[in-house]
Coordinates of N, CA and C and ligand atoms in Angstrom, one line a residue:
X104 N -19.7 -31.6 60.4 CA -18.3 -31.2 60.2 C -17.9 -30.0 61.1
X105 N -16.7 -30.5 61.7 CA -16.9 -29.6 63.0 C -16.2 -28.0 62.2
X106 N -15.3 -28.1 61.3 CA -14.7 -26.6 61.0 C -15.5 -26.0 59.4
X107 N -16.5 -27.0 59.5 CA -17.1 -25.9 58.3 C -18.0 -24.9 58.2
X108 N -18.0 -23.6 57.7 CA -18.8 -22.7 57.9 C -20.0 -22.5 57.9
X109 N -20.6 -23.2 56.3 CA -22.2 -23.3 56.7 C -22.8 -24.2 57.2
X110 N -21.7 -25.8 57.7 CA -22.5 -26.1 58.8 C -22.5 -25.3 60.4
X111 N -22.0 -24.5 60.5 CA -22.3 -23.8 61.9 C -22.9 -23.0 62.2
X112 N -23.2 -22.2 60.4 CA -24.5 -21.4 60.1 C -26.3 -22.3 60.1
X113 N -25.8 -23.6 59.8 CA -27.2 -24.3 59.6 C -27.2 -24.6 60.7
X114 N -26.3 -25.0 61.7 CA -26.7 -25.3 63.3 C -27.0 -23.8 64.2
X115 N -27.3 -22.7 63.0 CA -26.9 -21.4 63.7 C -26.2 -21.4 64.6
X116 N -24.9 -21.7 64.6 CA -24.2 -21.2 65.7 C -23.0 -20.1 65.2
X117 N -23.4 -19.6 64.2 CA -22.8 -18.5 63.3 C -24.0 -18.1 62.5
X118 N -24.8 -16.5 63.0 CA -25.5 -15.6 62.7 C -25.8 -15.7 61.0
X119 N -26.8 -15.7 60.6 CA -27.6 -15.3 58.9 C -28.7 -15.1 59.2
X120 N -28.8 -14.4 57.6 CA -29.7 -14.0 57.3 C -30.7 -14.7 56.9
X121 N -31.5 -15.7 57.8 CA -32.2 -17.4 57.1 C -33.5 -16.4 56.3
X122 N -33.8 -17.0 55.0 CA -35.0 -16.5 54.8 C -35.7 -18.1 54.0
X123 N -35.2 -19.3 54.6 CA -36.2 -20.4 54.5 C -35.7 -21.2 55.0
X124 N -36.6 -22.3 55.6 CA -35.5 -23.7 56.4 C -36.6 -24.8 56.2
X125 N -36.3 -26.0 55.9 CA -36.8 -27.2 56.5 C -36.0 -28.2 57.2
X126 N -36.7 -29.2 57.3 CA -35.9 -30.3 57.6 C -34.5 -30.4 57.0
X127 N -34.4 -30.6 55.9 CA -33.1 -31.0 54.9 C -32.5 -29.8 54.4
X128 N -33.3 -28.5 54.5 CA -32.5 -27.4 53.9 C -32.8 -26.2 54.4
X129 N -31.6 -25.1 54.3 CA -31.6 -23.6 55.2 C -31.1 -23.1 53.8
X130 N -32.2 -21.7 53.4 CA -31.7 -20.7 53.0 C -31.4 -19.2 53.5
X131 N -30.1 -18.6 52.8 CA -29.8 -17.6 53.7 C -29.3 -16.6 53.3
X132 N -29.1 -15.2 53.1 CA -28.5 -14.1 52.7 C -27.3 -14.3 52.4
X133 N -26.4 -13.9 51.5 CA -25.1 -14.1 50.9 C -24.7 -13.1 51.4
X134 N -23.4 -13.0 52.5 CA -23.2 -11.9 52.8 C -22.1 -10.9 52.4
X135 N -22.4 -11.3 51.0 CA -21.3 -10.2 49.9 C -22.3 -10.5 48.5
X136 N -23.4 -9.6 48.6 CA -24.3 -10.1 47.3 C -23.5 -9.5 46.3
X137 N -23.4 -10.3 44.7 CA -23.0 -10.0 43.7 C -24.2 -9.2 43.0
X138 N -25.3 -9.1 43.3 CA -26.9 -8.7 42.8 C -27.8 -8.5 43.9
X139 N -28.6 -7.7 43.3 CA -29.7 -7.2 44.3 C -29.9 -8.7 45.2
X140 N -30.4 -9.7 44.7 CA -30.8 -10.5 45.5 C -29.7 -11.5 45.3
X141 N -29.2 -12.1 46.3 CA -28.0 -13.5 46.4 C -28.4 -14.1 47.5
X142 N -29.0 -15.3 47.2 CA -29.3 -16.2 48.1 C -28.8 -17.6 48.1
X143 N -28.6 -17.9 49.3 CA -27.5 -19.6 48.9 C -28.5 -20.5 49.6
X144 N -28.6 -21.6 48.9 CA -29.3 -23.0 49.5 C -28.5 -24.1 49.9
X145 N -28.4 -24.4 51.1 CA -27.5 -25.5 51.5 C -28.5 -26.6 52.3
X146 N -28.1 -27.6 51.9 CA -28.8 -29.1 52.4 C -27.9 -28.7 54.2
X147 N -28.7 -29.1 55.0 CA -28.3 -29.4 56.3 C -27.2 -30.2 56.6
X148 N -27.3 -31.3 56.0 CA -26.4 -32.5 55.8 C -25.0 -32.3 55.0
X149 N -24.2 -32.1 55.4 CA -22.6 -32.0 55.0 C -22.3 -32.3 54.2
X150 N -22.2 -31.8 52.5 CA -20.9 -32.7 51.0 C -20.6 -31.3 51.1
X151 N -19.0 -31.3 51.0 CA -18.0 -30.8 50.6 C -18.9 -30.1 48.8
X152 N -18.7 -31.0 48.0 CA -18.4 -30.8 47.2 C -20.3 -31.2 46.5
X153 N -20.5 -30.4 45.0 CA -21.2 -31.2 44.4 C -21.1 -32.8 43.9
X154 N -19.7 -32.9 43.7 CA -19.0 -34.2 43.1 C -18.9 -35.5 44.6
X155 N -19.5 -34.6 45.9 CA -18.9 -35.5 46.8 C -20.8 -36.0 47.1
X156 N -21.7 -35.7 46.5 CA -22.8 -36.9 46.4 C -23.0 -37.2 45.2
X157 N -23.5 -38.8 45.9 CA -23.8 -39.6 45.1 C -25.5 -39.5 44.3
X158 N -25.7 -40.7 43.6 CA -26.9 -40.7 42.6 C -27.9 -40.6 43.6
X159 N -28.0 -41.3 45.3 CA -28.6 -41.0 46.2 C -29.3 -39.7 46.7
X160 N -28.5 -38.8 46.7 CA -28.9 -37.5 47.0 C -30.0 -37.0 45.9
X161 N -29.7 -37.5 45.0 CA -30.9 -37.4 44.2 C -31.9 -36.4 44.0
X162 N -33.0 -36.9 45.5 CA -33.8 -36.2 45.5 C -33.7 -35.1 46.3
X163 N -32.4 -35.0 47.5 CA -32.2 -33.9 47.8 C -31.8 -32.3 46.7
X164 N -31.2 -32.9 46.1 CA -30.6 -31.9 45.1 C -31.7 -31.3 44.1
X165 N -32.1 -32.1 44.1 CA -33.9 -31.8 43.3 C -34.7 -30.7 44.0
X166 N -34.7 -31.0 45.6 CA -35.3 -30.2 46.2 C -34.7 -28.5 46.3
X167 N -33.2 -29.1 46.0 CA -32.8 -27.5 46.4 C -33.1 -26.8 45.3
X168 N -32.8 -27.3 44.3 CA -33.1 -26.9 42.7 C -34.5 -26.6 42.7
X169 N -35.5 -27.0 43.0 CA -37.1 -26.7 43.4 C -37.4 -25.2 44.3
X170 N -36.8 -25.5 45.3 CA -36.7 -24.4 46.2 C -36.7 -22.8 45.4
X171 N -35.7 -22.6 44.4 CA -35.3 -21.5 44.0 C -36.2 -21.2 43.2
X172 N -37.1 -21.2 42.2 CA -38.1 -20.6 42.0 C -39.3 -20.1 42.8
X173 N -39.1 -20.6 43.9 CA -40.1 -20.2 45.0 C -39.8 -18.9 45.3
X174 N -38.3 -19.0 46.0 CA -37.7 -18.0 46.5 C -37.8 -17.1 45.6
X175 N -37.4 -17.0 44.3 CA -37.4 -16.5 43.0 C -38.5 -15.0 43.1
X176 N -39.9 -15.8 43.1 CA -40.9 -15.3 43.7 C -41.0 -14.5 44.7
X177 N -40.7 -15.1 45.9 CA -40.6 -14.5 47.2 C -39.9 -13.1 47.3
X178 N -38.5 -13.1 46.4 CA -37.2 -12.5 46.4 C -38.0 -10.8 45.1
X179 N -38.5 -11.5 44.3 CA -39.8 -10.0 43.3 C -38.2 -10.7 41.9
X180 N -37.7 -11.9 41.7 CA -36.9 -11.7 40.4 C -36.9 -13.4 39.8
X181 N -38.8 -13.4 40.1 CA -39.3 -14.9 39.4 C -39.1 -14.6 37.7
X182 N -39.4 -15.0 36.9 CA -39.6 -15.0 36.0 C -41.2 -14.7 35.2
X183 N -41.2 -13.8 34.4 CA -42.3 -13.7 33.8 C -42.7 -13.7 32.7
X184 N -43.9 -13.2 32.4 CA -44.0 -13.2 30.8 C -44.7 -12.1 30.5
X185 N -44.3 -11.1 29.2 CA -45.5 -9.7 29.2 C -46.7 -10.7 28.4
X186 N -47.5 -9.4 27.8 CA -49.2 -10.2 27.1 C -48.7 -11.2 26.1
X187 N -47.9 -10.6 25.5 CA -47.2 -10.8 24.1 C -46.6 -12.5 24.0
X188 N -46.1 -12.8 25.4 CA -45.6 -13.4 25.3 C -44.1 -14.0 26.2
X189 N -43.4 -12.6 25.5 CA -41.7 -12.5 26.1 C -42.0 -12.3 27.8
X190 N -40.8 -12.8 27.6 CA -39.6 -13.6 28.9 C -39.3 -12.2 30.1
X191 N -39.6 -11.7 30.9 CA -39.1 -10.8 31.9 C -38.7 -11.6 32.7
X192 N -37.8 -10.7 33.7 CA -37.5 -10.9 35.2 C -36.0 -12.3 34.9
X193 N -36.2 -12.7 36.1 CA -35.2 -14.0 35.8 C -34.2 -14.2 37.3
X194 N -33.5 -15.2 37.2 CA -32.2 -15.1 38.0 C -31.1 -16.5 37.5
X195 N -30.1 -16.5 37.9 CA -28.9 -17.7 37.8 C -29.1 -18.7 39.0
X196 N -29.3 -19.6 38.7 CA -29.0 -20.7 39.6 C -27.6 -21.3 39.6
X197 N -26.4 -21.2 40.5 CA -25.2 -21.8 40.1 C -24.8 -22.3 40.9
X198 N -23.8 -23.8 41.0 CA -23.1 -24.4 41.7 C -21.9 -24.4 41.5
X199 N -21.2 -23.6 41.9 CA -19.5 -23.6 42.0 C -18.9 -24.7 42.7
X200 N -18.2 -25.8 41.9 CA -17.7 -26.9 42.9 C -15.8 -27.0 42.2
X201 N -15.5 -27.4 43.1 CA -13.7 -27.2 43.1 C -13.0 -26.0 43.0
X202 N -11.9 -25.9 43.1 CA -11.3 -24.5 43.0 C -11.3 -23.9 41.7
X203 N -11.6 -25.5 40.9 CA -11.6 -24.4 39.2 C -12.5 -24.2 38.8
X204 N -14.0 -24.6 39.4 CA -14.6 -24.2 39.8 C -15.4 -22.6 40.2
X205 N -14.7 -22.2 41.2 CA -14.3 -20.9 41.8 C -14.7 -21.6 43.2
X206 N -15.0 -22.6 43.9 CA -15.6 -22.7 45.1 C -14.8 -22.2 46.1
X207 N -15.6 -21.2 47.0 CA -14.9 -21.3 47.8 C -15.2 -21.6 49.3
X208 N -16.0 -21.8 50.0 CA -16.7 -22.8 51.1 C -17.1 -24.1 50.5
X209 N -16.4 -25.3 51.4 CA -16.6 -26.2 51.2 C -17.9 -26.9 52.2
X210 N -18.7 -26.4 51.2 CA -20.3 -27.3 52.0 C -20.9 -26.9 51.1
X211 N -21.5 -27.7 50.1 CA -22.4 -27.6 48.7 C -23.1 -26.3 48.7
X212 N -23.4 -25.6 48.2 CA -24.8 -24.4 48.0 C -24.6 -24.4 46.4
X213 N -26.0 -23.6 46.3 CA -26.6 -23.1 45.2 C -26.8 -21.5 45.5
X214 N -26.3 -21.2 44.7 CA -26.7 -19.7 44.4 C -27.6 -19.3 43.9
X215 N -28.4 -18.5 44.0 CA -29.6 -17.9 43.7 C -29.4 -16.4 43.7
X216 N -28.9 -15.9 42.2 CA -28.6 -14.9 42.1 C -29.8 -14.2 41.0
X217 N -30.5 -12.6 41.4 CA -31.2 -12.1 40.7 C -31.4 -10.4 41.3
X218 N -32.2 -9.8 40.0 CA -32.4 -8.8 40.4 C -32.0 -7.8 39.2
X219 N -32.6 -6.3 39.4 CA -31.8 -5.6 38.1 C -30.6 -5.6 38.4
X220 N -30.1 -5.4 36.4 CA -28.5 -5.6 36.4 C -28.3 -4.1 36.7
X221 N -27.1 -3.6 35.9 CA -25.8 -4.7 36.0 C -25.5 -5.4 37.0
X222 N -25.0 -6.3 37.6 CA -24.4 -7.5 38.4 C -23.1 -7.4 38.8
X223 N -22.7 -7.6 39.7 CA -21.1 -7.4 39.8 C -20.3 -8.7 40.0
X224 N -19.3 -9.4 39.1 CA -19.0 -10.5 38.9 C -19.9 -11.1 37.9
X225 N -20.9 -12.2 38.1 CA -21.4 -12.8 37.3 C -21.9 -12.2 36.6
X226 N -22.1 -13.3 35.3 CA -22.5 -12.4 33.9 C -23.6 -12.9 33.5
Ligands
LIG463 P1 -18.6 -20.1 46.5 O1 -17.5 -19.2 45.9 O2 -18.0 -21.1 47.5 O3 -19.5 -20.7 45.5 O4 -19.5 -19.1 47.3 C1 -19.4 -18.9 48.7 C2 -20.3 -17.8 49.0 O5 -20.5 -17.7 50.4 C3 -19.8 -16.4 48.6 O6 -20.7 -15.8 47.7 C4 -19.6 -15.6 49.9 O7 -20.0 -14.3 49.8 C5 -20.6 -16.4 50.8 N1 -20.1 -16.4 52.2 C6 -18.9 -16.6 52.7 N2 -18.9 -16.5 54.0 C7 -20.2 -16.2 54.4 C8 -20.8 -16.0 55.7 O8 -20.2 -16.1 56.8 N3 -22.1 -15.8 55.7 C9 -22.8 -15.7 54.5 N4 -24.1 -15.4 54.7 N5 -22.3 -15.9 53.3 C10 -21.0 -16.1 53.3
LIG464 ZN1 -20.6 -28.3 56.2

């Protein structure tokens, strides 16, 4: 898509901050973090929208979804557990699609938001 933003970021021809890539997907610094850590995952391959792939994508979407606990890890806001038991650490995985939505770049991502709160925006 010749006028869309993160495809010109995934062809790097518009500057990020990549902190993962493969074949099918580039992750990259959000460059207005709402949280210590904001990281977006975008498939290489061009949908507008979440609504604009099909049952096919399937396993792409899987993978981006997979991805984020890695990063999670990588990023220090995996999830843990104390001796006891309980739940530390954490982050939001979100897909904003349409305007009611809040989307606002049209080329699918996942957010990958974490870190100590408070947060600015998301809740
Ligand atoms: P949306 O509202 O579409 O779910 O999220 C779009 C996200 O892309 C926002 O969090 C915004 O800060 C981020 N963003 C917009 N333009 C750029 C850019 O040029 N580079 C990077 N790294 N992030 C961007
Ligand atoms: Zn695109």
């Amino acid at each position: 898509m010749e006028n869309c933003l993160f495809c010109k970021i995934a062809a790097k021809a518009i500057p990020s901050t990549i902190v993962y890539e493969d074949e099918d997907l580039l992750a990259f610094k959000d460059i207005n973090p709402a949280a210590p850590v904001h990281l977006l995952v975008i498939p290489k391959r061009h949908f507008a929208t979440l609504s604009d792939c099909s049952a096919n994508e399937a396993p792409l979407l899987g993978k981006m979804l997979a991805l984020a606990p890695r990063l999670a890890e990588e990023f220090g806001c995996a999830v843990g557990y104390e001796a006891d038991g309980t739940p530390t650490g954490g982050y939001k995985t979100v897909i904003n699609s349409g305007p009611d939505g809040g989307q606002e770049v049209y080329h699918l991502h996942l957010h990958l938001v974490g870190g100590a709160r408070p947060w600015r925006g998301m809740r």
